Coordinates of C-alpha atoms in Angstrom, one line a residue:
X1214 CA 85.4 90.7 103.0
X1215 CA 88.3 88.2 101.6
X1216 CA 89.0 84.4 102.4
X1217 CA 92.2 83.3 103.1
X1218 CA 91.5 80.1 100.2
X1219 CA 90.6 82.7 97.7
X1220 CA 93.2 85.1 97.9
X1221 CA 95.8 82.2 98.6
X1222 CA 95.0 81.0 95.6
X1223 CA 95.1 84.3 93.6
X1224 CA 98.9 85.2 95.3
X1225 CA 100.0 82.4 94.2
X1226 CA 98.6 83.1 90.5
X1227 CA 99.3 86.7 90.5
X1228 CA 102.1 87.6 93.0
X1229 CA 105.5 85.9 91.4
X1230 CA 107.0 89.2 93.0
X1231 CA 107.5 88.7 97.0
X1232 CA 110.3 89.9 99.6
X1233 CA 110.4 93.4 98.3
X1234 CA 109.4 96.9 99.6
X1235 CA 107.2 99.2 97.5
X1236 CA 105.8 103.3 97.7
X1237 CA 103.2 104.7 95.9
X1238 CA 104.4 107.9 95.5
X1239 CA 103.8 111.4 93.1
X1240 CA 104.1 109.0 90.2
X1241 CA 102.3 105.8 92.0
X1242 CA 103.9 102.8 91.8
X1243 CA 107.1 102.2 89.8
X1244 CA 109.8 100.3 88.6
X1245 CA 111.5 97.3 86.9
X1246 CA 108.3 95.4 85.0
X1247 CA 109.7 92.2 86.3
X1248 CA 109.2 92.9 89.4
X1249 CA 105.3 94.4 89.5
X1250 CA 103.2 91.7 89.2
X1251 CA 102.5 91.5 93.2
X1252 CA 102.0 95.9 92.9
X1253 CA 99.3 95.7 90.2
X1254 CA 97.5 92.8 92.1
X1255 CA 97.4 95.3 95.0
X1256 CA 96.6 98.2 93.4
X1257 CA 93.5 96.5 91.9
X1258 CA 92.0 96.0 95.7
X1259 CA 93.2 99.3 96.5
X1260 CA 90.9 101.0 93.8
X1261 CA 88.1 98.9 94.6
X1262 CA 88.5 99.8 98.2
X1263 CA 88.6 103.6 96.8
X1264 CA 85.4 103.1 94.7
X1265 CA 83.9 101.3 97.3
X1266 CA 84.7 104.2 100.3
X1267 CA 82.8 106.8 97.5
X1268 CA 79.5 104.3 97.4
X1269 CA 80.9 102.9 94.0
X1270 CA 81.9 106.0 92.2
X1271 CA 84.0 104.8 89.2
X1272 CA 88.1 104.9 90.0
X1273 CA 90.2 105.4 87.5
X1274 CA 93.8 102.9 86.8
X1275 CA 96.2 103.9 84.8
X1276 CA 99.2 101.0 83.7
X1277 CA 102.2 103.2 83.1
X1278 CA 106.1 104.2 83.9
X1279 CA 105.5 107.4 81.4
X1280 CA 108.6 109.0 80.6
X1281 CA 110.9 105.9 81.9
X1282 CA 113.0 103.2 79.7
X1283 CA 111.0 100.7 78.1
X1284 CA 111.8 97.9 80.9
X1285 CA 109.3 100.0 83.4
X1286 CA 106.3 100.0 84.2
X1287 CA 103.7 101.2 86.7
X1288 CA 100.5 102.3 88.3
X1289 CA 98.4 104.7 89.7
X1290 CA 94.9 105.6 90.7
X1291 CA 92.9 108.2 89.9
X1292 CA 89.7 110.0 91.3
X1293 CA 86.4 109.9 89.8
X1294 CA 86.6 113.8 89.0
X1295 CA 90.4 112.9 87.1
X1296 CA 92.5 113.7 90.1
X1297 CA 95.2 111.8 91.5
X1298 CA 94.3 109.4 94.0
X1299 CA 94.0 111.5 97.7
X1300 CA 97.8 111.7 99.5
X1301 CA 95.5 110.1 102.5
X1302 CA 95.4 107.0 100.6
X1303 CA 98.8 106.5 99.4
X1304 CA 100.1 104.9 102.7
X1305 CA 97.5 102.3 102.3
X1306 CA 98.2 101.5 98.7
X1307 CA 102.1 101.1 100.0
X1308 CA 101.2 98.6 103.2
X1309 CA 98.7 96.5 100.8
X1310 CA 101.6 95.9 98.1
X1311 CA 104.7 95.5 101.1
X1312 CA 102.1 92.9 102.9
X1313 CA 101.4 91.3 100.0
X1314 CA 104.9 90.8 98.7
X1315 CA 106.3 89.5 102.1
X1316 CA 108.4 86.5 102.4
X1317 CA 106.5 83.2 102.6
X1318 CA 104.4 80.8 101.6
X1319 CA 100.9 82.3 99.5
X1320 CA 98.9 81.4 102.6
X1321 CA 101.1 82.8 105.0
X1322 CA 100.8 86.1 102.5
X1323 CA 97.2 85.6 102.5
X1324 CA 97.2 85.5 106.5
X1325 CA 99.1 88.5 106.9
X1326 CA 97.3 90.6 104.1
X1327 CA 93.9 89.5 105.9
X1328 CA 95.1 90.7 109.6
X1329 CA 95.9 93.6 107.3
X1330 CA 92.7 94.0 106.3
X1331 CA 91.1 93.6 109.7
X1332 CA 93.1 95.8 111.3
X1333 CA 92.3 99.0 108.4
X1334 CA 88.5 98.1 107.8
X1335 CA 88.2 99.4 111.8
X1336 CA 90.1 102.3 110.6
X1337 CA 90.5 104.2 107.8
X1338 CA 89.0 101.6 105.0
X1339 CA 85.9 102.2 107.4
X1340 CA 83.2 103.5 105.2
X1341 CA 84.5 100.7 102.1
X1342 CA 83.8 98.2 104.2
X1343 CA 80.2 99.8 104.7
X1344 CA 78.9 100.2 101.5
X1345 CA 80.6 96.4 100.6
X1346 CA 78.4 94.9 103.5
X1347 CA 75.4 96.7 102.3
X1348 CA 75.8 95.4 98.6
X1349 CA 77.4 98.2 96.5
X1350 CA 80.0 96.9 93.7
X1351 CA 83.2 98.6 92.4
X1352 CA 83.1 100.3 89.1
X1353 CA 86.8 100.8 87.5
X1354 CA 88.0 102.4 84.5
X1355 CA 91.6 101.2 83.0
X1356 CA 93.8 101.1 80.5
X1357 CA 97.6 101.5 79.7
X1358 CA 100.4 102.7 77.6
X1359 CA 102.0 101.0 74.4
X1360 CA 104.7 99.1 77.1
X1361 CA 105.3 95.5 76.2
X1362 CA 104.3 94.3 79.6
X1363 CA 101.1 96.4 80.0
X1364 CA 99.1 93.2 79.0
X1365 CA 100.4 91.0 81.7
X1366 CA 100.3 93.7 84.6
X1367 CA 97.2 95.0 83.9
X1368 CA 95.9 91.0 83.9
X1369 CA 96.9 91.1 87.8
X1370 CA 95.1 94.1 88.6
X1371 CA 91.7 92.8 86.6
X1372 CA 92.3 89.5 88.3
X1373 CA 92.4 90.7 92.2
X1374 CA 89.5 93.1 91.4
X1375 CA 86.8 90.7 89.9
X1376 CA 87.8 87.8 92.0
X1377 CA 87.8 89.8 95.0
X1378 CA 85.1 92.2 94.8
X1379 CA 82.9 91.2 91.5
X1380 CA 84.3 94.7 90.3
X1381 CA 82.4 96.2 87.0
X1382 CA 85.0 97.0 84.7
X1383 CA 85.4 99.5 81.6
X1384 CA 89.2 98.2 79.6
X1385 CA 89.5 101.5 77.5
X1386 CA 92.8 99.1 76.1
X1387 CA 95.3 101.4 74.9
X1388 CA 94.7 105.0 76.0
X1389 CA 97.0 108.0 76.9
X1390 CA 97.4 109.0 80.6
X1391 CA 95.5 112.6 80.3
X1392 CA 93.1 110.3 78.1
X1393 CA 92.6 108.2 81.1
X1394 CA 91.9 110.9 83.4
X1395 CA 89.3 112.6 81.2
X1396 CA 87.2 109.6 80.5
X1397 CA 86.9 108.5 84.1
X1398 CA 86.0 111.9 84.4
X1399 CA 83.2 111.9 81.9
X1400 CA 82.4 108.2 83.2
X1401 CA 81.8 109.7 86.6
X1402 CA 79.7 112.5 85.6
X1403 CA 76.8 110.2 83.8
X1404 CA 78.0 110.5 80.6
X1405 CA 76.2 107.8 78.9
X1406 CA 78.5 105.2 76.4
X1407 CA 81.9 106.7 77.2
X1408 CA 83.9 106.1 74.3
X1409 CA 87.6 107.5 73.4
X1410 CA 85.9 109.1 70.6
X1411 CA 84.6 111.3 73.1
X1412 CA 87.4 112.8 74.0
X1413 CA 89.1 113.6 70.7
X1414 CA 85.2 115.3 70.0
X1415 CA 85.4 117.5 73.0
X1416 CA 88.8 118.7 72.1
X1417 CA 88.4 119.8 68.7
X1418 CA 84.9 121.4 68.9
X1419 CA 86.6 123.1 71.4
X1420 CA 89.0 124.5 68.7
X1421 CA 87.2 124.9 66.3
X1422 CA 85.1 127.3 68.5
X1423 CA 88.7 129.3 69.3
X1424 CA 89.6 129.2 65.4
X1425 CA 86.2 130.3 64.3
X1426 CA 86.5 133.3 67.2
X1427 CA 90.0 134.4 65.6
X1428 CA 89.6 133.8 62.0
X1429 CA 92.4 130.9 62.2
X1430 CA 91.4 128.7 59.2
X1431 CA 93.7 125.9 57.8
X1432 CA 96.7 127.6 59.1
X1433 CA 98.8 128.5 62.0
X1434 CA 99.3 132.3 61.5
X1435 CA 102.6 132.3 63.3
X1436 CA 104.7 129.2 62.4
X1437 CA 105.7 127.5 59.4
X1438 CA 105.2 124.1 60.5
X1439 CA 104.9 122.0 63.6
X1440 CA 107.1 118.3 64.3
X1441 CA 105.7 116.4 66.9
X1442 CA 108.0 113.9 68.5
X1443 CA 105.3 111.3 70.0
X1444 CA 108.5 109.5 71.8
X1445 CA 107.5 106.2 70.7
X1446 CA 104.7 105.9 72.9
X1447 CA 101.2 105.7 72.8
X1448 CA 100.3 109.5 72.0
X1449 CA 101.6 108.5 68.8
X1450 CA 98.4 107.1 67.0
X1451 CA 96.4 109.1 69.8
X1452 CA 97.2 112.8 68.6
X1453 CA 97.4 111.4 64.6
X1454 CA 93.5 110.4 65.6
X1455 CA 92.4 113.7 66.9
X1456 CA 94.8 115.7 63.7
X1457 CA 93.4 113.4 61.3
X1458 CA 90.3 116.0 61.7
X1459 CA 92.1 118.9 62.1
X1460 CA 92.3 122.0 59.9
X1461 CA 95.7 123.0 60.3
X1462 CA 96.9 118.9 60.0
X1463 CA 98.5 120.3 56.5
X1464 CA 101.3 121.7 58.5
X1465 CA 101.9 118.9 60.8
X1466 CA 105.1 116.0 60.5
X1467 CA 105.5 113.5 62.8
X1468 CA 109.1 111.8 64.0
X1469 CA 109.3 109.4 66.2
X1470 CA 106.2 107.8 66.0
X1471 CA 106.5 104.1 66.1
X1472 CA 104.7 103.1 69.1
X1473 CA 104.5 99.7 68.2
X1474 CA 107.9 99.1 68.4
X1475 CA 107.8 99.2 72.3
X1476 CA 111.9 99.1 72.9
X1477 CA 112.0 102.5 71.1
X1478 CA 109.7 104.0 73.5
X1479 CA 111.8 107.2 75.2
X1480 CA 114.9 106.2 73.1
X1481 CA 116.9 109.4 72.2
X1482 CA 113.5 111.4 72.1
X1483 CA 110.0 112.6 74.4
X1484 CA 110.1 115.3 76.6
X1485 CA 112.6 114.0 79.7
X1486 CA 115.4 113.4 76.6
X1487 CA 115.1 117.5 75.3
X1488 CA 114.5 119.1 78.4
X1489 CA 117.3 116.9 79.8
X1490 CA 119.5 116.6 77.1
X1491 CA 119.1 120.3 76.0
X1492 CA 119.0 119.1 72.5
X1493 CA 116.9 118.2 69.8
X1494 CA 114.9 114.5 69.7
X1495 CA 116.2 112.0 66.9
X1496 CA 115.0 112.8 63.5
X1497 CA 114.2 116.3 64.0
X1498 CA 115.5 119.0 61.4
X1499 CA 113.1 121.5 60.7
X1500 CA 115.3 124.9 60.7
X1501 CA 112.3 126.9 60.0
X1502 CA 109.0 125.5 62.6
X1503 CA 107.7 125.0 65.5
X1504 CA 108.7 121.5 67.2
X1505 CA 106.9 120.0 69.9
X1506 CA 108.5 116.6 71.8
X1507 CA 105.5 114.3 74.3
X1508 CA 106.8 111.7 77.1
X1509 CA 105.9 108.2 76.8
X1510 CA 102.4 108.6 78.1
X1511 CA 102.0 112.2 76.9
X1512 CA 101.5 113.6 79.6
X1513 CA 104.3 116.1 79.7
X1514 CA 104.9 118.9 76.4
X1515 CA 107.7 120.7 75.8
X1516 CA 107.8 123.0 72.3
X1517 CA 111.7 124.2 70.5
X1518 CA 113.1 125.6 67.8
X1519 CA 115.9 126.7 65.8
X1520 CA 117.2 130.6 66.7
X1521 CA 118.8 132.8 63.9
X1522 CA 122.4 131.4 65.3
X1523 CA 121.2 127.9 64.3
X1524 CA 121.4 127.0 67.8
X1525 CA 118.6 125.0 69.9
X1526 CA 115.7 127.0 71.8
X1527 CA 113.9 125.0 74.6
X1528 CA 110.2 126.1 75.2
X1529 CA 110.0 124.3 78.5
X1530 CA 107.0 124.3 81.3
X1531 CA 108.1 128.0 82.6
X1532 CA 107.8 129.1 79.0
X1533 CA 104.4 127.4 78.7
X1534 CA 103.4 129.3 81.9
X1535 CA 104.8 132.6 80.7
X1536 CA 103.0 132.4 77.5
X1537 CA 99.9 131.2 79.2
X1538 CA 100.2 133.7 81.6
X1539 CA 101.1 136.4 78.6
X1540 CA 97.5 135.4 77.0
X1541 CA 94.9 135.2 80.0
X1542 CA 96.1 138.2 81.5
X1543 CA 95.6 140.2 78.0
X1544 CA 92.5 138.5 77.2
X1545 CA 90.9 139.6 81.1
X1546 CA 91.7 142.9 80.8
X1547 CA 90.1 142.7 77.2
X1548 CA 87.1 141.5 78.8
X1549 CA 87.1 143.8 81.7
X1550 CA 87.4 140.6 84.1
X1551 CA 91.3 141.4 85.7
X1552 CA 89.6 142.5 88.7
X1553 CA 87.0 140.4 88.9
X1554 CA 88.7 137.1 88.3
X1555 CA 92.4 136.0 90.0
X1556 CA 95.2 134.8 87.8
X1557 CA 98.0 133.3 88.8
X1558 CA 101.0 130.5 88.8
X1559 CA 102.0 127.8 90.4
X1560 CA 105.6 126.8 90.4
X1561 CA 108.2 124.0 92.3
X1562 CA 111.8 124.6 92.8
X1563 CA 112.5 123.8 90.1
X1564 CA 111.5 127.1 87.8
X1565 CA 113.8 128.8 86.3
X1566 CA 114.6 131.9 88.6
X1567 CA 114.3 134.3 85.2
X1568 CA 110.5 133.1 84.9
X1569 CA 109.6 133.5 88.4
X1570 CA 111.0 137.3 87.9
X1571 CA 109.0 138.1 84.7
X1572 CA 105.6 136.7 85.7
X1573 CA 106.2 138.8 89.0
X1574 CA 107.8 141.9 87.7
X1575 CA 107.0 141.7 83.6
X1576 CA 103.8 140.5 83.9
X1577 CA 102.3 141.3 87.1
X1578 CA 101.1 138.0 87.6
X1579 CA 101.1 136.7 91.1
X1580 CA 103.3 133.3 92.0
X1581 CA 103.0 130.5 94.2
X1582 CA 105.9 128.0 94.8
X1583 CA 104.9 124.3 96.2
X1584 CA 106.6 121.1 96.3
X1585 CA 107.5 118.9 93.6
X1586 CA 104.8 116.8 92.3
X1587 CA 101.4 117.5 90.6
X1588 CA 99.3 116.5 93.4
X1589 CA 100.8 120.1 94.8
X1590 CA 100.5 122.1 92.0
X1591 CA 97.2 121.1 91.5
X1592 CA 95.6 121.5 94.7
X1593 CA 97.5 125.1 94.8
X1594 CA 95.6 126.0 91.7
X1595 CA 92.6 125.2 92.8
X1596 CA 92.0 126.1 95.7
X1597 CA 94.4 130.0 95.0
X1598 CA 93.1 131.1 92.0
X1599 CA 90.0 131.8 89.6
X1600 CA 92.7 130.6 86.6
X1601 CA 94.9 128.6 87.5
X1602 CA 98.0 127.8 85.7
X1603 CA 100.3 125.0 86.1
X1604 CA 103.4 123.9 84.4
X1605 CA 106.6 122.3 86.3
X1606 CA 109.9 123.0 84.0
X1607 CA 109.4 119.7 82.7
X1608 CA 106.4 120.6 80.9
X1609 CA 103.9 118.6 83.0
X1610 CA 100.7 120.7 83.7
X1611 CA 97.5 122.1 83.0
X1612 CA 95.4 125.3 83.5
X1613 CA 92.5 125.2 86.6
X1614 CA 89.3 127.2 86.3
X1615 CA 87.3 128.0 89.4
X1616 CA 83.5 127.6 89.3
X1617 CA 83.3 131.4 90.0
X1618 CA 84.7 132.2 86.9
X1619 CA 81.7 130.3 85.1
X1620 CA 79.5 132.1 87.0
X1621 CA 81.4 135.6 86.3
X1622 CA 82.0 134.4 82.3
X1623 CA 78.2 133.3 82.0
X1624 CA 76.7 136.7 84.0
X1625 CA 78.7 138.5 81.1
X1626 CA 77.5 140.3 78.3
X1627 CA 78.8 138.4 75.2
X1628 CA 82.5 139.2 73.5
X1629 CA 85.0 137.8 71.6
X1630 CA 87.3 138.0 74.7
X1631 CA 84.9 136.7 77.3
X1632 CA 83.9 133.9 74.7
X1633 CA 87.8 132.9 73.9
X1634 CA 87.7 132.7 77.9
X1635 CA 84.9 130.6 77.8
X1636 CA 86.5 128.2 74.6
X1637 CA 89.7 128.3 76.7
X1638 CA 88.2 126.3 80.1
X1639 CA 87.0 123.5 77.2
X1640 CA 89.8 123.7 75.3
X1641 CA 92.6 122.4 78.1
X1642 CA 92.0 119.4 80.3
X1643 CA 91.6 120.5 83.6
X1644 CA 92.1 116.8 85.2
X1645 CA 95.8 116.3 84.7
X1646 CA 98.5 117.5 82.4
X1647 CA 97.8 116.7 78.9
X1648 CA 100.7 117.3 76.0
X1649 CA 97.7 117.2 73.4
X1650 CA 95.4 119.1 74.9
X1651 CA 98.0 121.7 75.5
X1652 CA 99.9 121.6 72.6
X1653 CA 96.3 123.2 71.1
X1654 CA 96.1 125.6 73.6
X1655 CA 99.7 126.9 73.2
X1656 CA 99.2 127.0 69.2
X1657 CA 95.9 128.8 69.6
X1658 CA 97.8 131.0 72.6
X1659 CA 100.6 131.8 70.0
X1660 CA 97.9 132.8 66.8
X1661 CA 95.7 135.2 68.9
X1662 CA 98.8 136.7 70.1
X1663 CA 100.6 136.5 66.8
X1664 CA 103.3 135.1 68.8
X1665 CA 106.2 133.8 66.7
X1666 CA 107.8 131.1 68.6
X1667 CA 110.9 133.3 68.3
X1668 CA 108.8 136.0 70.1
X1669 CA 108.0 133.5 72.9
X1670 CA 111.3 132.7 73.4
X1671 CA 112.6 136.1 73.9
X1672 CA 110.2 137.3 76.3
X1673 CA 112.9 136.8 79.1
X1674 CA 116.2 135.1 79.0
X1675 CA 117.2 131.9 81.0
X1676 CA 119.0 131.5 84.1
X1677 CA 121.7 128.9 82.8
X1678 CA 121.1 125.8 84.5
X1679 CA 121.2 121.8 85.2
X1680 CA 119.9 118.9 86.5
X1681 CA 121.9 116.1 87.3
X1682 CA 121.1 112.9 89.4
X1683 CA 123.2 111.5 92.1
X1684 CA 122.5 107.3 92.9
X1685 CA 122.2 107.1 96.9
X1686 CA 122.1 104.0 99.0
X1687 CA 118.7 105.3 100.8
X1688 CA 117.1 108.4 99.1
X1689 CA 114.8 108.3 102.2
X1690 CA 117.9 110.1 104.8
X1691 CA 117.6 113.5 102.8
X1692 CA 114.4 115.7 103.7
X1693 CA 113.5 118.6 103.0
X1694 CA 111.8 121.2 103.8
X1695 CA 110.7 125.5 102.5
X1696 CA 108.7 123.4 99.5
X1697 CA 112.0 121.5 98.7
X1698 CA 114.1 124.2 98.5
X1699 CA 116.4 123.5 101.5
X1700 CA 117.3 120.4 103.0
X1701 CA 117.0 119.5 107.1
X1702 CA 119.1 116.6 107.1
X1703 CA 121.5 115.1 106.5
X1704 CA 122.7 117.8 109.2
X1705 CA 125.0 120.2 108.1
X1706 CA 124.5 119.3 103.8
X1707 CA 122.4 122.7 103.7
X1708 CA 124.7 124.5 105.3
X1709 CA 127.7 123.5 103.0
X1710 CA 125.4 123.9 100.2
X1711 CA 124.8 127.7 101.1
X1712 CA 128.3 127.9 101.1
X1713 CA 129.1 126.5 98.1
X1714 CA 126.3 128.9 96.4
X1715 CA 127.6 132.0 97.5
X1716 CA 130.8 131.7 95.4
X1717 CA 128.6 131.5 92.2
X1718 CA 127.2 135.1 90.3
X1719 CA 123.1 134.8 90.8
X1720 CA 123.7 130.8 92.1
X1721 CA 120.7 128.9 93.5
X1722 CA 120.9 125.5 94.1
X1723 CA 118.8 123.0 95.9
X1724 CA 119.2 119.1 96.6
X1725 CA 115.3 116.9 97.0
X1726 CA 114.9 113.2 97.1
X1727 CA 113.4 111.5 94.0
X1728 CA 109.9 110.0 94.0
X1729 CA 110.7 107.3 91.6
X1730 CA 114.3 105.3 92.4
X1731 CA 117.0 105.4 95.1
X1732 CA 118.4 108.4 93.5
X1733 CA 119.0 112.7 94.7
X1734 CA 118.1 115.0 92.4
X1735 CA 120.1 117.9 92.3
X1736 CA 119.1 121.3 90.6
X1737 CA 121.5 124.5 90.0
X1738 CA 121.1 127.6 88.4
X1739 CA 124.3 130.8 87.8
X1740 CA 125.0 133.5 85.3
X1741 CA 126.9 131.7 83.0
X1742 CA 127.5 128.2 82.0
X1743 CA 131.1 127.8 83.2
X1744 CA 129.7 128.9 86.3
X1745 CA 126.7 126.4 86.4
X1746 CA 128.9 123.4 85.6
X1747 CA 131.2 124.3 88.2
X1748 CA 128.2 124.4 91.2
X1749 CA 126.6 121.4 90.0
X1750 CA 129.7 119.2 90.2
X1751 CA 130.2 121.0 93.4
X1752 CA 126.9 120.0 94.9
X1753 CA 127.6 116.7 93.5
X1754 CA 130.1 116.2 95.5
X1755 CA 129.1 117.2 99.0
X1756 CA 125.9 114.7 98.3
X1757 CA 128.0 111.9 97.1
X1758 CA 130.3 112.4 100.1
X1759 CA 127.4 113.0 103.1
X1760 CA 125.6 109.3 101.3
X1761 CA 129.3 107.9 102.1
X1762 CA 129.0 109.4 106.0

């Protein structure tokens, strides 16, 4: 399949980076810019290898470090149908980049990535290795972010992938990640000239088919005015595109929108800042609306406002679950559906204990708690419920609908409540979270409700809580396992954990490894926020002390 000349000759072009260890993880690969070259070259062979094992079905690659400081970057891969890249294959992607990035010589590289090679074509890279003998060709779909270095990276990947394997591919250029996702999707179905125009089509007629249902017009019943805080980043001039055709734009101001000025990107705003910070993005001061705050590769939403005390309200993930939840439950009852159709969440850990308790108790609505990461949300929600809904707290998701319930919306006889279901499934991008995509399905969620965003925020009351981050010589040592809500080692950390917890009115708190840097992520929750403060430091502590052991 590869000469040892050839890709010699390409690591010594493409793969400045060598003597590191890498892991594709929930995020793919990621890290310091600087030090990616060597990860992208992989990660180019690895999709071909991934289009080639499904006969040639276009593979999606995504250059990206979303919500992270400028100086990142990173990759992943997705599936022809807009998934993430199968948890099978992530192993593979991680030996590729750690062979190729050994100490040596480019040859000796070479050498080693070959025996590589020879040693997974008689294994799992069984059936790529058929369909390349017999003549099929790689089809790829990419693009990246607004980062300063997606040029460059992306160059490596193009490089290993057309020298390599004569790969066909589609540069979208500058695209969101949800973007991404949906147009390898559409690529994959047959859609003929793909084009990013595509996508902003499909998402307003989509709209305008909910608006025209609900008599919304040219503006949002139920708030005064919407701020989005793009971060910086590229959903910037992507969601100004798609508003530039949208009734209700009249009502729409934009902070933080200066994508071009890549050092910005994250700085003091996006989603990770305000649901971290707790706190409004630069440059916001609308008393009065609804604001809404993307990551860098908008991918993750989060919505806020200002109460009657003039204090900061945080509409995070659980909130856009709750009010998702809220809507499709009313709306299947309306169409006489709720026992024909399931409905139900998908949470981590990390959900506030106060949503959990009014979806289950409020609401009625069934609840399903998984590990961290979207690959396990996702695959919950598809596979557990006719809708699906998905947000973690950090206001990552989406909303899954089975094919039963287009078969059971399509056998039934016509309504405005079976038809909103119907707009609904087009209206939210089913391949991966999307903070446009859902930002229109929470306002058109909050009109058809009449929903004030003071309403939403009401519905149940927060658990006070934090998450803090604790640096760690190897993250690796602490697993866990109860979907990351108890640890197994180190031995005896759980145990004082419990402890600690006990001392603390309605105290949960819960220590997991990150999937992006040497770093333990720890998350508490207690009645007050005295009390919270008190168990984080706490469980600070006995983490910081068992890394030191």
């Amino acid at each position: 399949m590869l000469s040892v000349h050839t890709l010699a000759k390409l690591i010594d072009q493409y793969c400045s980076n060598s003597d590191r260890h890498y892991v594709y993880g929930t995020a793919g690969f990621r890290g310091p810019a600087a030090t990616l070259d060597t990860v992208l070259f992989a990660t180019g062979i690895i999709a071909c290898l991934r289009s080639l094992a499904l006969n040639g079905d276009v593979v999606g690659v995504m250059v990206t470090a979303s919500h992270n400081p400028p100086v990142d970057n990173g990759v992943k891969v997705v599936e022809p149908d807009g998934s993430m890249m199968p948890e099978l294959w992530e192993p593979l992607a991680t030996q590729l980049a750690n062979t190729l990035a050994i100490k040596g010589s480019s040859n000796e590289r070479a050498q080693a990535t070959l025996s590589w090679f020879e040693k997974e074509l008689k294994d799992q890279l069984q059936s790529a290795n058929k369909f390349y003998n017999e003549g099929v060709v790689p089809t790829l779909v990419v693009a990246r972010d607004s980062r300063e270095s997606g040029p460059k990276l992306l160059s490596c990947l193009v490089a290993g992938a057309k020298e390599l394997f004569h790969a066909k591919i589609h540069d979208f250029g500058l695209l969101t990640t949800p973007q991404l996702h949906f147009l390898t999707s559409e690529t994959a179905k047959g859609v003929s000239n793909v084009t990013e125009l595509r996508y902003y089509r499909h998402f307003l007629q989509a709209w305008n088919h909910v608006a025209q249902l609900h008599g919304i017009g040219d503006h949002l019943p139920t708030i005064s005015s919407l701020t989005i805080d793009a971060a910086n980043g590229i959903g910037a001039p992507k969601v100004q595109e798609l508003l530039s055709q949208w009734a209700c734009r009249g009502q729409v101001h934009f902070i933080n929108n200066k994508w071009t000025n890549p050092e910005l990107l994250n700085h003091e705003c996006g989603a990770d800042f305000v649901k971290s910070n707790q706190r409004f993005p630069l440059g916001f001061n609308d008393s009065k609306g609804l604001g809404c705050s993307y990551d860098g590769d908008a991918d993750r939403v989060v919505f806020y406002y200002v109460n009657e005390s003039n204090k900061f309200c945080l509409l995070d993930g659980d909130r856009i679950s709750a009010l998702f939840a809220h809507f499709f439950s009313s709306m299947l009852k309306q169409a006489g559906l709720q026992s024909q159709l399931s409905l139900g969440i998908v949470q981590t850990a990390y959900a506030n204990g106060n949503s959990t308790e009014y979806l289950q108790k409020t609401l009625q609505v069934p609840v399903s708690c998984v590990k961290t990461g979207v690959k396990h949300l996702h695959h919950e929600a598809v596979t557990k419920y006719d809708i699906g809904i998905y947000f973690e707290a950090n206001g990552h998701g989406t909303i899954i609908f089975s094919p039963k319930f287009y078969k059971v919306v399509k056998e039934q006889e016509r309504s405005i409540a079976v038809e909103t279901l119907e707009a609904f499934s087009q209206l939210i991008n089913q391949t991966v979270g999307d903070a446009i995509s859902d930002m229109l399905g929470v306002l058109a969620a909050l009109s058809i409700s009449k929903w004030t965003p003071q309403h939403w925020g009401e519905e149940f009351t927060d658990l006070p809580n934090r998450l803090a981050k604790v640096i760690v010589p190897d993250r690796s040592v602490f697993i866990t396992t109860d979907q990351e809500r108890r640890l197994t080692k180190p031995e005896g950390l759980q145990a004082k954990i419990d402890e600690t917890v006990k001392c603390f009115q309605k105290g949960r708190s819960f220590v997991r490894a990150s999937g992006t840097e040497d770093a333990v992520r720890v998350y508490a929750e207690a009645a007050n926020v005295e009390e919270v403060e008190q168990l984080t430091k706490k469980v600070k502590n006995l983490v910081m002390n068992s890394s030191q052991n």
